[in-house]
XYZ file of C-alpha atoms in Angstrom:
542
model
C 214.616 -50.976 -118.686
C 216.632 -47.992 -119.812
C 219.851 -46.865 -118.139
C 218.099 -43.663 -117.072
C 215.506 -45.618 -115.092
C 218.213 -47.704 -113.453
C 220.032 -44.602 -112.175
C 217.146 -42.765 -110.525
C 214.760 -43.793 -107.723
C 211.519 -45.369 -108.874
C 208.719 -42.823 -108.934
C 205.718 -43.662 -106.765
C 207.414 -46.649 -105.084
C 207.910 -46.671 -101.330
C 209.825 -49.495 -99.630
C 208.727 -49.377 -95.993
C 211.514 -51.521 -94.601
C 215.278 -51.580 -94.381
C 217.420 -54.676 -94.524
C 221.113 -54.925 -95.242
C 221.625 -55.879 -98.871
C 218.037 -55.345 -99.991
C 219.144 -52.912 -102.694
C 220.523 -55.863 -104.661
C 217.016 -57.342 -104.803
C 215.081 -54.067 -105.097
C 217.261 -51.779 -107.157
C 215.502 -48.841 -108.880
C 215.042 -50.788 -112.117
C 213.384 -53.676 -110.297
C 211.162 -51.185 -108.460
C 210.094 -49.608 -111.763
C 209.300 -53.074 -113.089
C 207.136 -53.891 -110.052
C 205.397 -50.523 -110.210
C 204.476 -51.143 -113.840
C 203.002 -54.550 -112.929
C 200.963 -53.024 -110.111
C 199.571 -50.197 -112.227
C 198.610 -52.519 -115.057
C 197.130 -55.421 -113.134
C 196.161 -54.623 -109.544
C 192.768 -53.217 -110.503
C 191.863 -56.537 -112.097
C 193.194 -58.409 -109.063
C 190.962 -56.386 -106.752
C 187.894 -57.022 -108.929
C 188.604 -60.760 -108.913
C 188.966 -60.781 -105.135
C 185.576 -59.052 -104.891
C 184.147 -61.714 -107.209
C 185.441 -64.338 -104.770
C 183.605 -62.654 -101.916
C 180.375 -62.510 -103.921
C 180.664 -66.176 -104.863
C 181.246 -67.152 -101.234
C 178.205 -65.128 -100.178
C 176.126 -67.193 -102.591
C 177.519 -70.401 -101.104
C 176.736 -69.110 -97.607
C 173.154 -68.544 -98.745
C 172.833 -72.170 -99.826
C 174.150 -72.275 -103.406
C 176.354 -75.168 -104.474
C 179.405 -74.966 -106.765
C 179.119 -76.580 -110.174
C 180.390 -76.662 -113.737
C 179.818 -73.383 -115.585
C 177.235 -73.512 -118.361
C 178.790 -70.627 -120.301
C 182.135 -72.438 -120.639
C 180.738 -75.800 -121.752
C 182.277 -75.368 -125.216
C 185.761 -75.258 -123.694
C 185.121 -78.497 -121.813
C 183.529 -80.282 -124.769
C 185.872 -79.260 -127.603
C 189.202 -80.900 -128.445
C 192.410 -78.958 -127.866
C 195.819 -79.475 -126.230
C 198.171 -77.389 -124.139
C 201.676 -76.636 -125.396
C 204.241 -79.415 -125.055
C 206.278 -79.400 -121.858
C 209.970 -78.459 -122.154
C 212.552 -81.225 -121.711
C 213.305 -80.229 -118.102
C 209.668 -80.805 -117.099
C 208.786 -83.988 -118.981
C 209.804 -86.268 -116.118
C 208.566 -84.933 -112.775
C 208.104 -88.186 -110.881
C 209.426 -86.791 -107.612
C 209.165 -83.151 -106.583
C 210.295 -81.811 -103.229
C 208.900 -78.633 -101.703
C 209.983 -76.200 -99.025
C 210.633 -72.537 -98.284
C 212.888 -70.389 -100.461
C 215.646 -70.382 -97.842
C 219.353 -70.967 -98.470
C 219.836 -74.262 -96.607
C 216.567 -75.695 -97.906
C 217.413 -74.622 -101.453
C 220.782 -76.364 -101.344
C 219.502 -79.558 -99.746
C 216.451 -79.766 -102.011
C 218.294 -79.017 -105.243
C 220.875 -81.652 -104.239
C 218.281 -84.183 -103.039
C 217.945 -86.322 -106.151
C 214.394 -85.124 -106.781
C 213.445 -84.182 -110.328
C 212.138 -80.759 -109.300
C 212.215 -78.475 -106.286
C 209.354 -76.083 -105.661
C 210.780 -73.117 -103.763
C 207.747 -71.903 -101.854
C 207.158 -68.209 -101.173
C 203.636 -69.025 -99.996
C 202.327 -71.683 -97.592
C 205.656 -72.805 -96.118
C 207.075 -69.294 -95.735
C 206.282 -66.717 -93.093
C 206.438 -63.509 -95.180
C 208.646 -61.418 -92.944
C 210.597 -58.850 -94.901
C 213.837 -60.664 -94.096
C 212.448 -63.969 -95.355
C 211.175 -62.512 -98.619
C 214.291 -60.487 -99.421
C 216.766 -63.155 -98.352
C 214.727 -65.775 -100.178
C 214.951 -63.816 -103.426
C 218.674 -63.330 -102.917
C 219.134 -67.069 -102.352
C 217.107 -67.831 -105.499
C 219.379 -65.558 -107.535
C 222.470 -67.307 -106.184
C 220.931 -70.716 -106.817
C 220.208 -69.827 -110.449
C 223.790 -68.556 -110.797
C 225.111 -71.738 -109.157
C 226.982 -69.807 -106.452
C 224.737 -70.488 -103.456
C 226.602 -71.863 -100.428
C 226.232 -71.748 -96.671
C 228.341 -72.445 -93.605
C 226.169 -73.288 -90.602
C 226.901 -72.283 -87.013
C 228.257 -75.775 -86.331
C 230.776 -75.315 -89.131
C 229.067 -77.620 -91.629
C 229.369 -76.343 -95.181
C 226.586 -76.624 -97.745
C 227.109 -76.094 -101.477
C 225.279 -76.904 -104.686
C 226.122 -79.912 -106.808
C 226.942 -79.340 -110.498
C 223.922 -78.100 -112.427
C 223.389 -81.386 -114.286
C 222.900 -83.137 -110.923
C 220.489 -80.589 -109.459
C 216.698 -80.661 -109.373
C 214.861 -78.325 -111.727
C 213.846 -75.149 -109.898
C 210.192 -74.086 -109.797
C 209.062 -71.073 -107.741
C 205.653 -70.677 -106.108
C 204.704 -67.026 -105.577
C 202.014 -66.024 -103.111
C 198.356 -66.183 -104.081
C 196.289 -63.297 -105.419
C 194.732 -62.690 -101.973
C 197.999 -61.734 -100.234
C 199.636 -58.309 -100.139
C 203.262 -57.308 -99.743
C 202.899 -54.610 -97.114
C 206.534 -53.574 -97.216
C 206.254 -52.176 -100.765
C 203.720 -49.538 -101.777
C 203.059 -48.212 -105.252
C 201.222 -44.898 -105.462
C 200.271 -45.374 -101.819
C 198.809 -48.871 -102.281
C 200.237 -52.172 -101.125
C 201.811 -54.262 -103.842
C 200.383 -57.720 -104.508
C 202.436 -60.473 -102.888
C 202.075 -62.517 -106.082
C 203.418 -59.704 -108.243
C 206.287 -59.060 -105.820
C 207.388 -62.708 -105.663
C 207.000 -63.509 -109.349
C 208.136 -60.074 -110.503
C 211.367 -59.959 -108.497
C 212.284 -63.560 -109.328
C 211.625 -63.156 -113.050
C 213.266 -59.729 -113.273
C 216.532 -61.089 -111.915
C 216.525 -64.652 -113.270
C 214.231 -65.180 -116.254
C 216.769 -64.478 -118.964
C 219.496 -66.540 -117.305
C 217.163 -69.519 -116.910
C 215.875 -69.189 -120.485
C 219.436 -69.210 -121.810
C 219.995 -72.591 -120.142
C 216.626 -74.116 -121.139
C 215.734 -74.301 -117.451
C 212.706 -72.072 -117.378
C 211.665 -69.911 -115.787
C 209.043 -72.144 -114.178
C 206.322 -71.196 -111.683
C 203.718 -72.975 -109.561
C 200.535 -70.863 -109.315
C 198.517 -71.251 -106.082
C 194.991 -70.671 -104.787
C 193.244 -69.969 -108.109
C 189.458 -70.115 -107.901
C 188.397 -69.404 -111.476
C 189.336 -69.223 -115.131
C 189.414 -65.433 -114.854
C 192.127 -65.616 -112.197
C 194.159 -67.824 -114.541
C 193.596 -65.308 -117.334
C 195.060 -62.595 -115.117
C 198.216 -64.663 -114.668
C 198.361 -65.154 -118.428
C 198.231 -61.400 -118.998
C 200.855 -60.737 -116.323
C 203.282 -63.355 -117.621
C 202.791 -62.359 -121.270
C 203.567 -58.770 -120.329
C 206.672 -59.834 -118.389
C 207.895 -61.869 -121.371
C 207.451 -58.850 -123.625
C 209.222 -56.566 -121.134
C 212.189 -58.942 -120.832
C 212.373 -59.720 -124.568
C 211.496 -63.378 -124.014
C 209.438 -65.462 -126.463
C 205.746 -65.851 -125.707
C 205.243 -68.983 -123.630
C 208.820 -69.089 -122.330
C 207.564 -68.880 -118.739
C 205.965 -72.235 -117.976
C 203.500 -72.789 -115.148
C 201.862 -75.553 -113.174
C 198.615 -74.687 -111.402
C 197.668 -76.079 -108.021
C 194.039 -77.156 -107.925
C 193.634 -76.446 -104.233
C 190.261 -74.725 -104.055
C 186.875 -76.380 -104.485
C 185.632 -73.838 -107.075
C 188.720 -74.498 -109.223
C 187.922 -78.220 -109.358
C 184.939 -77.318 -111.528
C 187.089 -75.204 -113.873
C 190.128 -77.368 -114.567
C 189.541 -77.398 -118.343
C 188.973 -73.654 -118.309
C 192.158 -72.964 -116.324
C 194.195 -75.131 -118.698
C 192.635 -73.330 -121.667
C 193.339 -69.862 -120.240
C 197.040 -70.749 -119.887
C 197.307 -73.238 -122.740
C 200.425 -71.686 -124.317
C 202.443 -72.090 -121.112
C 200.779 -74.511 -118.697
C 202.388 -77.919 -118.293
C 200.268 -79.451 -115.538
C 197.860 -79.333 -112.636
C 198.646 -80.443 -109.095
C 196.400 -81.986 -106.423
C 196.994 -79.498 -103.608
C 195.119 -81.752 -101.229
C 195.527 -79.926 -97.911
C 194.414 -76.545 -99.195
C 191.653 -78.325 -101.104
C 190.262 -79.804 -97.887
C 190.491 -76.357 -96.275
C 188.639 -74.867 -99.245
C 185.890 -77.507 -98.960
C 185.374 -76.515 -95.317
C 185.425 -72.797 -96.138
C 183.093 -73.122 -99.124
C 180.554 -75.070 -97.069
C 181.093 -73.264 -93.788
C 177.333 -72.594 -93.502
C 176.222 -76.022 -94.794
C 175.519 -78.232 -91.820
C 175.052 -81.316 -94.011
C 178.658 -81.085 -95.258
C 180.605 -80.802 -92.002
C 183.794 -82.861 -92.246
C 185.065 -85.141 -89.481
C 188.431 -84.489 -87.846
C 191.344 -83.983 -90.200
C 192.947 -87.387 -89.601
C 189.867 -89.103 -91.050
C 189.784 -87.019 -94.251
C 192.153 -88.954 -96.505
C 192.410 -89.225 -100.274
C 190.341 -92.413 -100.257
C 187.275 -90.420 -99.195
C 184.830 -90.263 -102.099
C 184.933 -86.496 -102.734
C 188.744 -86.444 -102.720
C 189.084 -89.527 -104.896
C 186.688 -87.960 -107.428
C 188.737 -84.751 -107.436
C 192.063 -86.508 -108.020
C 190.719 -88.831 -110.716
C 188.999 -85.970 -112.555
C 192.269 -84.040 -112.457
C 194.143 -86.967 -114.026
C 191.518 -87.452 -116.726
C 191.328 -83.732 -117.540
C 195.093 -83.219 -117.659
C 195.828 -86.235 -119.840
C 193.061 -85.357 -122.256
C 194.739 -81.967 -122.726
C 198.359 -83.177 -122.796
C 199.236 -81.825 -119.347
C 200.872 -83.532 -116.387
C 198.684 -84.576 -113.442
C 200.810 -84.127 -110.328
C 199.993 -85.884 -107.085
C 199.981 -84.217 -103.708
C 201.971 -83.987 -100.524
C 202.311 -86.719 -97.942
C 202.901 -84.737 -94.751
C 204.804 -87.487 -92.901
C 208.470 -86.916 -92.120
C 211.097 -89.401 -90.867
C 210.903 -90.160 -87.148
C 214.292 -90.414 -85.480
C 214.735 -92.579 -82.394
C 211.599 -94.700 -82.844
C 212.103 -97.367 -85.484
C 208.597 -98.810 -85.204
C 206.922 -95.409 -85.570
C 209.239 -94.490 -88.445
C 208.463 -97.747 -90.246
C 204.729 -97.114 -89.875
C 205.086 -93.531 -91.157
C 207.071 -94.646 -94.201
C 204.495 -97.337 -94.912
C 201.792 -94.643 -95.041
C 203.899 -92.602 -97.460
C 204.513 -95.665 -99.635
C 200.791 -96.499 -99.738
C 199.929 -92.923 -100.679
C 202.460 -92.806 -103.512
C 201.381 -96.228 -104.769
C 197.784 -94.977 -104.894
C 198.873 -91.967 -106.921
C 200.988 -93.770 -109.509
C 198.395 -96.531 -109.914
C 195.665 -93.946 -110.507
C 197.712 -92.353 -113.308
C 199.519 -89.426 -111.719
C 202.724 -88.330 -113.454
C 204.591 -87.396 -110.285
C 204.270 -86.641 -106.605
C 205.440 -84.383 -103.789
C 207.534 -85.011 -100.691
C 208.413 -82.590 -97.907
C 211.725 -84.082 -96.759
C 214.845 -85.137 -98.723
C 214.882 -88.514 -96.939
C 211.590 -89.413 -98.649
C 212.861 -88.810 -102.190
C 214.261 -92.362 -102.629
C 211.042 -93.967 -101.363
C 208.813 -91.943 -103.704
C 211.184 -92.584 -106.611
C 211.191 -96.327 -105.927
C 207.390 -96.471 -106.037
C 207.098 -94.429 -109.240
C 209.998 -96.176 -110.973
C 208.366 -99.554 -110.369
C 205.009 -98.527 -111.843
C 206.023 -95.766 -114.273
C 209.129 -96.773 -116.272
C 208.482 -94.033 -118.828
C 208.849 -90.287 -118.181
C 205.143 -89.778 -117.462
C 201.715 -91.346 -117.889
C 200.119 -88.976 -120.395
C 198.970 -92.073 -122.311
C 196.739 -93.099 -119.376
C 193.430 -91.557 -120.454
C 191.309 -92.683 -117.478
C 188.249 -92.910 -119.710
C 186.634 -94.941 -116.937
C 186.297 -91.818 -114.779
C 182.777 -90.384 -114.711
C 182.687 -87.510 -112.230
C 179.577 -85.390 -111.778
C 178.980 -82.283 -109.642
C 177.659 -84.247 -106.667
C 180.706 -86.541 -106.641
C 182.966 -83.547 -105.976
C 180.918 -82.271 -103.038
C 179.791 -85.544 -101.487
C 179.680 -85.349 -97.669
C 182.291 -87.288 -95.741
C 181.375 -89.633 -92.896
C 183.394 -89.775 -89.703
C 183.668 -88.523 -86.143
C 185.235 -85.857 -83.966
C 187.301 -87.315 -81.135
C 188.626 -85.462 -78.118
C 192.161 -86.127 -79.337
C 191.232 -84.808 -82.781
C 189.655 -81.638 -81.365
C 192.605 -80.936 -79.078
C 195.079 -81.715 -81.862
C 193.424 -79.064 -84.045
C 193.855 -76.542 -81.230
C 197.489 -77.502 -80.669
C 198.410 -77.462 -84.363
C 196.815 -74.026 -84.828
C 198.595 -72.503 -81.843
C 201.978 -74.088 -82.487
C 201.962 -73.277 -86.190
C 200.708 -69.734 -85.696
C 203.305 -69.047 -82.967
C 206.089 -70.275 -85.246
C 204.688 -68.315 -88.219
C 204.544 -65.086 -86.198
C 208.174 -65.768 -85.245
C 209.217 -66.107 -88.886
C 208.989 -69.874 -89.483
C 206.375 -71.102 -91.963
C 207.256 -74.805 -92.131
C 206.986 -76.578 -88.771
C 207.287 -80.270 -87.793
C 204.512 -81.166 -85.312
C 203.875 -84.752 -84.192
C 205.998 -86.107 -87.059
C 204.019 -84.239 -89.720
C 205.332 -81.256 -91.652
C 202.736 -78.570 -91.052
C 202.406 -75.513 -93.267
C 199.741 -72.849 -93.597
C 197.394 -75.210 -95.455
C 197.259 -77.849 -92.729
C 196.926 -75.201 -90.018
C 194.055 -73.685 -92.003
C 192.189 -77.011 -91.969
C 192.467 -77.185 -88.185
C 191.447 -73.551 -87.683
C 188.489 -73.700 -90.094
C 187.237 -76.952 -88.594
C 187.262 -75.495 -85.100
C 185.278 -72.456 -86.248
C 182.718 -74.523 -88.126
C 182.232 -77.137 -85.412
C 181.822 -74.508 -82.705
C 179.527 -72.199 -84.652
C 177.138 -74.936 -85.730
C 176.891 -75.979 -82.083
C 176.511 -72.372 -80.921
C 173.732 -71.287 -83.296
C 170.878 -73.581 -82.370
C 169.743 -76.874 -83.767
C 171.374 -80.155 -82.871
C 174.661 -79.754 -81.057
C 177.739 -81.389 -82.504
C 179.289 -83.931 -80.172
C 182.583 -85.707 -79.744
C 182.442 -89.439 -80.203
C 182.340 -89.822 -76.404
C 179.141 -87.736 -76.211
C 180.759 -84.466 -75.044
C 179.163 -81.360 -76.536
C 181.383 -79.358 -78.885
C 181.127 -75.853 -77.460
C 183.284 -72.888 -76.544
C 183.876 -74.265 -73.070
C 185.600 -77.233 -74.694
C 187.800 -74.821 -76.648
C 188.544 -72.771 -73.543
C 189.649 -75.837 -71.596
C 191.926 -76.895 -74.462
C 193.494 -73.422 -74.676
C 193.977 -73.104 -70.909
C 195.776 -76.416 -70.707
C 197.986 -75.851 -73.732
C 200.778 -73.542 -72.410
C 201.909 -75.995 -69.719
C 202.089 -78.788 -72.301
C 204.019 -76.672 -74.783
C 206.452 -75.427 -72.128
C 207.636 -79.012 -71.758
C 208.727 -79.197 -75.420
C 212.420 -78.298 -75.799
C 213.338 -75.758 -78.483
C 209.706 -75.146 -79.401
C 209.527 -73.007 -82.577
C 207.884 -69.678 -81.755
C 207.860 -70.331 -77.991
C 207.919 -66.609 -77.209
C 204.713 -66.030 -79.200
C 202.533 -68.857 -77.890
C 200.366 -66.534 -75.785
C 199.853 -64.238 -78.766
C 198.912 -67.216 -80.937
C 196.411 -68.456 -78.348
C 194.784 -65.023 -78.255
C 194.581 -64.889 -82.052
C 193.037 -68.347 -82.332
C 190.525 -67.505 -79.613
C 189.447 -64.318 -81.410
C 189.320 -65.941 -84.861
C 187.269 -68.850 -83.558
C 184.762 -66.633 -81.722
C 184.316 -64.283 -84.689
C 180.901 -64.355 -86.352
C 182.511 -64.815 -89.768
C 185.192 -67.330 -90.698
C 188.266 -65.375 -91.770
C 189.130 -66.265 -95.370
C 192.759 -66.969 -94.499
C 194.547 -67.240 -91.171
C 197.631 -65.611 -92.661
C 195.871 -62.356 -93.567
C 195.250 -61.064 -90.009
C 198.460 -62.736 -88.793
C 200.454 -60.816 -91.418
C 199.619 -57.556 -89.693
C 201.400 -58.816 -86.553
C 204.802 -59.574 -88.078
C 207.617 -57.063 -88.605
C 206.907 -54.602 -85.810
C 208.727 -51.785 -87.621
C 205.751 -51.388 -89.996
């Protein structure tokens, strides 16, 4: 950007929020950069979002997802993605969490290979969170990030050679950043997150051979990957970076994307280094895709594990596809967190994590995710024992033969009263915390984020609406009908139970969260994302 642009306000850009220090993140030059991204690419984003709606309408009418005939040549021909940079060749343990100062320090110091700083599912996108998160990312890249907590404890980064490699996950294409408008329109959340981070940090990271690196969420098609390719190529040109300098990993966390893994890799082949099994969002997407398909109703969330046939097919196809193309196949998140004060329960939780990581490394994954620093040593131990080399790209998995029906196979199981009521509780507790500015919430010894809350919310809607619209009623395993009276009883009894929990995140917004869940569940249409209507209820100054 020229000096002239840096000295004058950005034309057509309106920042509808005020926070001390935000000018360091959104100076006029950064605003001009974001405005250029919006004007070039938001029209395409809107068309792709409309294409999503049209595709979902077809699924609602009875269509099934499948492999695209017109892209068969991409799937059948031989080609490879670009080689991963040195900093991303060994990714055996990755830790994830919000882009927040304390989390950044602890995660980068955790001993994990990589830290994914999450601007999406584990972040409530209040203006303060997004601005302060970007500021913390800048300080982390510079190596100056430190924090003194209220109890006097001081947190500081280790030397760079001892820190995890930083990867940033911007928001998905479906989310807006309502606090910034360009020519009267809301800016894309994805363009805000990626644009601000890259504007301030891309050249510094490139100079150190540390990136910049991104995780791309919620893609549903090759065309959505192509949009990212155009955006990132333009950013590289604008910042005088070589083509392909910005490396990406794509989360395969929607059912439609599972049928386009080759195509997504091909669209980003000059910069993509891997795909990730975003299992929780993937389960949510399965429910959403088949929301009108009674023969594909899933049982309660606790029974939908990675050993279920449709999930095993998805993960094994991802490994086979990635390794054929020279890309890493990253495993998913185990949501368990350490349990203090109950040794037996903690031992059982860690055993579940160990079993999950052993399944992943045995199947051929090149790395895995954890949500808590205390789980880094356990995950590393499992992968070190079975993967002495940097990755498993040599594991071709030629034995995998996955067809369309394998990826959409119905899942057997039940709905218990405990499972139904747990879905209600998780939705309300997570939503209350999210509305209060906290997007990563421990509930019943699991780390819940937007993806896991979305599973619970979508299941409730689907179960209740199939029961409410004729035909055979769905029942709990004890014979109780699943109906809106069951939901009402669960909601009525919830406040007294939650009042007994000390220091409950979002306690002041529980009633608001109950009202939102009630409305969303009664609505004739399943809302695409819980966070879209909830976003309108945060930051009351808007």
